[in-house]
Amino acid sequence: MNKKELIKKIRDIDGLTIDEKSELIELLNTQKRYGLVWEDKPEEVEEELREKLPVLVEVKERAILGDSVQGLGAGELENEIDTSLFPISETHNPKPETQNPNHILIEGDNLHALSVLNYTHAGMIDVIYIDPPYNTGAKDWKYNNDYVDKEDPYKHSKWIAMMNKRLKLAKNLLCETGIIIIAIDDYEIFTLGLLGDEIFSEENRIGIIAVRNNPPGRTISKYFATSHEYYLYYAKNKKNIIIHNIPNKEFDIKDFPFQDNVSNYRRKSLSMRGHSSIEERPGNYYPIYFNLNTKKISLEKEFEDDLFVFPHKQQDGKQRVWDYPKDSMQV
């Protein structure tokens, strides 16, 4: 059924007012034909901005002092929404003829901070780098004070709604030669690409760079041990920028001091890095067996005299886990 037939059916529906039919037809005419469609989930911080305005206020005792500058003092982004958060630190250069720049650190909700900066720095920013939550489902970010986990049916809608507001504010801050760099991994790379194309336009997409941040590979990946993240680059206006060549970094043999018949390699602990616990990753807690006589390492007990080892505990008593789940461990 095409759009004209749908509009005719809407007009023929009994029980609807003329205004209600008009709104339905308007909704049909404005529906996107390509791109992201999501259910917008309002944020409390956004609703608060409708009636209250964040204000930057100095907090001198939190000044950041450089070697050759005198600090004017730190500041607080005092917010009528919450006056206890948003500290700012500022380094001031008392001699304009020197090359030392001013630096300002704003701490607080980024939607509030971006809103304030749009009053003072719209169209003035050269480069913006943002590292948003990756929406992995591992409770790595909150929406309206609640963690967004992998069971949340609206986790993608919440993430898109959150990013949509902030990227639009960020775009407005960029000067005509400005660029924005957005860090992301494979959980939302496709979503972010569509959203970025919609806000900055596909014509202003500079490119996507793979950044290798974990050479051994991510242990929670079931099929591929992902070893990289991505940086998405967009320009305010790609016609106004020039990309210079970046020199390649040579391989540092000191980082991989051992060698086998395949390549150089390095050794690392099997205990998971970071702060993952047995509560967060129960599948990564299991014994590894070793037999002194056969020198064999295994994941299942084979002999009565097998020794076994579990991941260690931290000094605070928190139980650690292995870097790999049992079905991914190779011994």
XYZ file of N, CA and C in Angstrom, residues 203-314:
336
model
N 28.606 13.894 3.469
C 29.642 14.607 2.707
C 30.759 15.119 3.606
N 30.477 15.299 4.895
C 31.490 15.819 5.817
C 32.141 14.730 6.649
N 31.846 13.478 6.320
C 32.542 12.391 7.007
C 33.948 12.279 6.437
N 34.949 12.461 7.282
C 36.341 12.399 6.826
C 36.800 10.958 6.708
N 36.465 10.155 7.705
C 36.872 8.763 7.652
C 36.747 8.086 9.002
N 37.050 6.792 9.007
C 37.015 5.980 10.215
C 38.386 5.341 10.388
N 38.957 5.506 11.570
C 40.272 4.942 11.858
C 40.126 3.823 12.878
N 40.746 2.683 12.604
C 40.797 1.590 13.574
C 41.983 1.837 14.501
N 41.728 1.853 15.791
C 42.759 2.120 16.792
C 42.991 0.835 17.577
N 44.164 0.240 17.419
C 44.456 -1.007 18.127
C 44.805 -0.679 19.576
N 43.918 -1.027 20.479
C 44.122 -0.714 21.891
C 44.322 -1.951 22.755
N 44.163 -3.130 22.149
C 44.281 -4.371 22.925
C 44.808 -5.470 22.011
N 46.136 -5.512 21.781
C 46.707 -6.462 20.816
C 46.307 -7.921 21.038
N 46.213 -8.433 22.283
C 45.812 -9.841 22.444
C 44.356 -10.114 22.085
N 43.524 -9.083 22.022
C 42.123 -9.291 21.694
C 41.230 -9.250 22.916
N 40.003 -8.756 22.748
C 39.054 -8.640 23.853
C 38.539 -10.026 24.241
N 38.671 -10.353 25.499
C 38.384 -11.713 25.944
C 36.900 -12.026 26.002
N 36.050 -10.996 26.075
C 34.616 -11.254 26.175
C 33.984 -11.496 24.809
N 34.761 -11.336 23.738
C 34.231 -11.596 22.399
C 34.084 -13.094 22.196
N 32.941 -13.503 21.694
C 32.664 -14.932 21.555
C 33.303 -15.528 20.308
N 33.297 -14.800 19.201
C 33.769 -15.359 17.937
C 35.118 -14.779 17.512
N 35.251 -13.461 17.551
C 36.509 -12.822 17.198
C 37.031 -12.068 18.424
N 38.301 -12.233 18.720
C 38.920 -11.509 19.831
C 39.272 -10.104 19.343
N 38.327 -9.192 19.454
C 38.488 -7.839 18.922
C 39.643 -7.123 19.608
N 40.528 -6.554 18.824
C 41.718 -5.907 19.373
C 41.742 -4.406 19.123
N 40.643 -3.841 18.613
C 40.683 -2.427 18.263
C 39.343 -1.745 18.545
N 39.407 -0.433 18.581
C 38.230 0.425 18.626
C 38.252 1.296 17.373
N 37.377 2.297 17.335
C 37.302 3.148 16.150
C 37.267 4.622 16.554
N 37.809 5.456 15.681
C 37.628 6.912 15.769
C 36.885 7.347 14.507
N 35.733 7.963 14.682
C 34.990 8.528 13.557
C 35.326 10.007 13.460
N 35.724 10.442 12.276
C 36.102 11.834 12.041
C 35.044 12.512 11.168
N 34.549 13.650 11.631
C 33.636 14.474 10.834
C 34.139 15.919 10.843
N 33.905 16.593 9.748
C 34.253 18.009 9.648
C 32.990 18.850 9.694
N 33.132 20.076 10.162
C 32.013 21.008 10.056
C 31.740 21.279 8.581
N 32.824 21.442 7.827
C 32.735 21.607 6.376
C 34.012 21.043 5.769
N 33.914 19.870 5.172
C 35.113 19.161 4.705
C 35.888 19.949 3.660
N 35.223 20.832 2.961
C 35.907 21.622 1.935
C 36.933 22.581 2.541
N 36.808 22.850 3.844
C 37.677 23.848 4.476
C 38.880 23.256 5.191
N 39.061 21.926 5.154
C 40.132 21.329 5.940
C 41.157 20.658 5.047
N 42.354 20.472 5.601
C 43.443 19.776 4.923
C 43.955 18.695 5.870
N 44.056 17.454 5.397
C 44.576 16.352 6.193
C 46.028 16.117 5.803
N 46.940 16.246 6.772
C 48.360 16.023 6.524
C 48.717 14.569 6.797
N 49.764 14.083 6.160
C 50.215 12.715 6.378
C 50.719 12.537 7.805
N 50.401 11.399 8.410
C 50.854 11.086 9.759
C 51.924 10.011 9.653
N 53.107 10.237 10.241
C 54.180 9.229 10.122
C 53.798 7.929 10.817
N 54.216 6.815 10.218
C 53.950 5.512 10.805
C 54.830 5.280 12.026
N 54.273 4.614 13.024
C 55.050 4.249 14.208
C 55.669 2.880 13.985
N 56.987 2.793 14.170
C 57.664 1.525 13.949
C 57.354 0.549 15.079
N 57.384 -0.734 14.734
C 57.167 -1.790 15.715
C 58.296 -1.792 16.736
N 57.943 -1.787 18.034
C 58.936 -1.754 19.100
C 59.159 -3.174 19.604
N 60.317 -3.727 19.304
C 60.609 -5.114 19.658
C 60.634 -5.304 21.165
N 60.887 -4.245 21.925
C 60.951 -4.361 23.390
C 59.594 -4.727 23.983
N 58.519 -4.403 23.287
C 57.186 -4.742 23.791
C 56.865 -6.226 23.624
N 57.627 -6.929 22.762
C 57.390 -8.361 22.504
C 58.735 -9.082 22.544
N 59.267 -9.309 23.745
C 60.662 -9.766 23.878
C 60.893 -11.250 23.587
N 59.848 -12.074 23.502
C 60.021 -13.509 23.281
C 59.695 -13.866 21.828
N 60.192 -15.027 21.424
C 60.011 -15.408 20.029
C 59.803 -16.910 19.915
N 58.856 -17.303 19.055
C 58.680 -18.715 18.720
C 58.811 -18.866 17.210
N 58.374 -19.994 16.671
C 58.534 -20.208 15.227
C 57.507 -19.453 14.392
N 56.615 -18.703 15.055
C 55.612 -17.909 14.339
C 55.970 -16.434 14.342
N 56.245 -15.878 15.531
C 56.493 -14.434 15.617
C 57.021 -14.095 16.999
N 57.270 -12.818 17.202
C 57.577 -12.336 18.545
C 56.302 -12.308 19.386
N 56.447 -12.481 20.683
C 55.281 -12.441 21.552
C 55.695 -11.944 22.933
N 54.698 -11.695 23.780
C 54.950 -11.281 25.154
C 54.090 -12.108 26.095
N 54.473 -12.152 27.339
C 53.723 -12.890 28.341
C 52.885 -11.916 29.164
N 51.770 -12.395 29.626
C 50.902 -11.574 30.457
C 50.151 -12.450 31.431
N 49.641 -11.824 32.467
C 48.894 -12.550 33.485
C 47.554 -13.013 32.927
N 47.090 -14.170 33.403
C 45.777 -14.655 32.999
C 44.653 -13.969 33.762
N 44.989 -13.284 34.849
C 43.958 -12.572 35.604
C 43.470 -11.379 34.811
N 42.166 -11.164 34.816
C 41.579 -10.078 34.035
C 42.035 -8.731 34.556
N 42.404 -7.879 33.642
C 42.755 -6.518 34.011
C 41.510 -5.712 34.313
N 41.702 -4.521 34.866
C 40.560 -3.659 35.159
C 39.901 -4.046 36.463
N 38.608 -3.892 36.526
C 37.895 -4.050 37.795
C 36.815 -5.132 37.725
N 36.898 -6.046 36.780
C 35.874 -7.072 36.659
C 35.964 -8.036 37.839
N 34.810 -8.407 38.379
C 34.748 -9.275 39.542
C 33.966 -10.538 39.191
N 33.926 -11.465 40.138
C 33.192 -12.710 39.932
C 31.703 -12.456 39.782
N 31.195 -11.402 40.423
C 29.782 -11.062 40.283
C 29.460 -10.597 38.869
N 30.397 -9.893 38.249
C 30.169 -9.363 36.904
C 30.427 -10.404 35.817
N 31.411 -11.290 36.050
C 31.769 -12.289 35.040
C 31.931 -13.662 35.694
N 30.842 -14.271 36.135
C 30.949 -15.580 36.799
C 31.516 -16.669 35.891
N 31.335 -16.542 34.569
C 31.862 -17.539 33.646
C 33.364 -17.518 33.519
N 34.008 -16.493 34.088
C 35.470 -16.380 34.028
C 36.134 -16.855 35.319
N 35.354 -17.508 36.191
C 35.907 -18.010 37.445
C 35.812 -19.537 37.435
N 36.968 -20.209 37.355
C 37.024 -21.669 37.299
C 38.461 -22.088 37.600
N 38.682 -23.346 37.982
C 40.041 -23.802 38.289
C 40.814 -24.187 37.030
N 42.119 -24.014 37.067
C 43.033 -24.521 36.040
C 43.920 -25.562 36.724
N 44.022 -26.741 36.126
C 44.722 -27.861 36.745
C 46.127 -28.043 36.154
N 47.039 -28.540 37.032
C 48.414 -28.815 36.598
C 48.909 -30.065 37.311
N 49.549 -30.940 36.557
C 50.080 -32.167 37.122
C 51.604 -32.112 37.115
N 52.198 -32.282 38.304
C 53.653 -32.182 38.428
C 54.382 -33.297 37.690
N 53.759 -34.447 37.601
C 54.430 -35.580 36.963
C 54.373 -35.498 35.437
N 53.210 -35.213 34.923
C 53.060 -35.171 33.462
C 53.359 -33.789 32.877
N 53.427 -32.767 33.783
C 53.635 -31.357 33.362
C 52.504 -30.865 32.462
N 51.348 -31.483 32.582
C 50.224 -31.125 31.723
C 49.312 -30.123 32.409
N 48.882 -29.126 31.660
C 47.922 -28.136 32.136
C 46.574 -28.439 31.484
N 45.502 -28.430 32.248
C 44.195 -28.742 31.697
C 43.111 -27.957 32.417
N 41.943 -27.935 31.813
C 40.800 -27.243 32.406
C 39.893 -28.211 33.159
N 40.148 -29.515 33.044
C 39.379 -30.521 33.762
C 40.339 -31.384 34.574
N 39.908 -31.829 35.741
C 40.734 -32.678 36.587
C 40.862 -34.061 35.956
N 42.113 -34.526 35.773
C 42.349 -35.815 35.136
C 42.920 -36.852 36.096
N 43.722 -36.385 37.069
C 44.369 -37.315 38.007
C 44.151 -36.834 39.435
N 44.226 -37.779 40.375
C 43.992 -37.441 41.768
C 45.019 -36.453 42.304
N 46.246 -36.532 41.796
C 47.291 -35.648 42.300
C 47.401 -34.339 41.520
N 46.391 -34.025 40.696
C 46.392 -32.738 39.986
C 46.325 -31.585 40.988
N 47.123 -30.589 40.739
C 47.036 -29.352 41.501
C 46.090 -28.404 40.755
N 45.570 -27.413 41.441
C 44.677 -26.473 40.759
C 44.908 -25.065 41.304
N 44.538 -24.114 40.495
C 44.688 -22.711 40.884
C 43.463 -21.936 40.408
N 43.014 -21.011 41.264
C 41.927 -20.092 40.923
C 42.500 -18.683 40.772
N 41.755 -17.772 40.147
C 42.210 -16.372 40.106
C 42.405 -15.841 41.523
N 43.366 -14.949 41.679
C 43.711 -14.441 43.004
C 42.684 -13.430 43.507
N 42.768 -13.100 44.770
C 41.954 -12.048 45.367
C 42.793 -10.785 45.519
N 42.110 -9.656 45.478
C 42.784 -8.386 45.720
C 43.022 -8.208 47.215
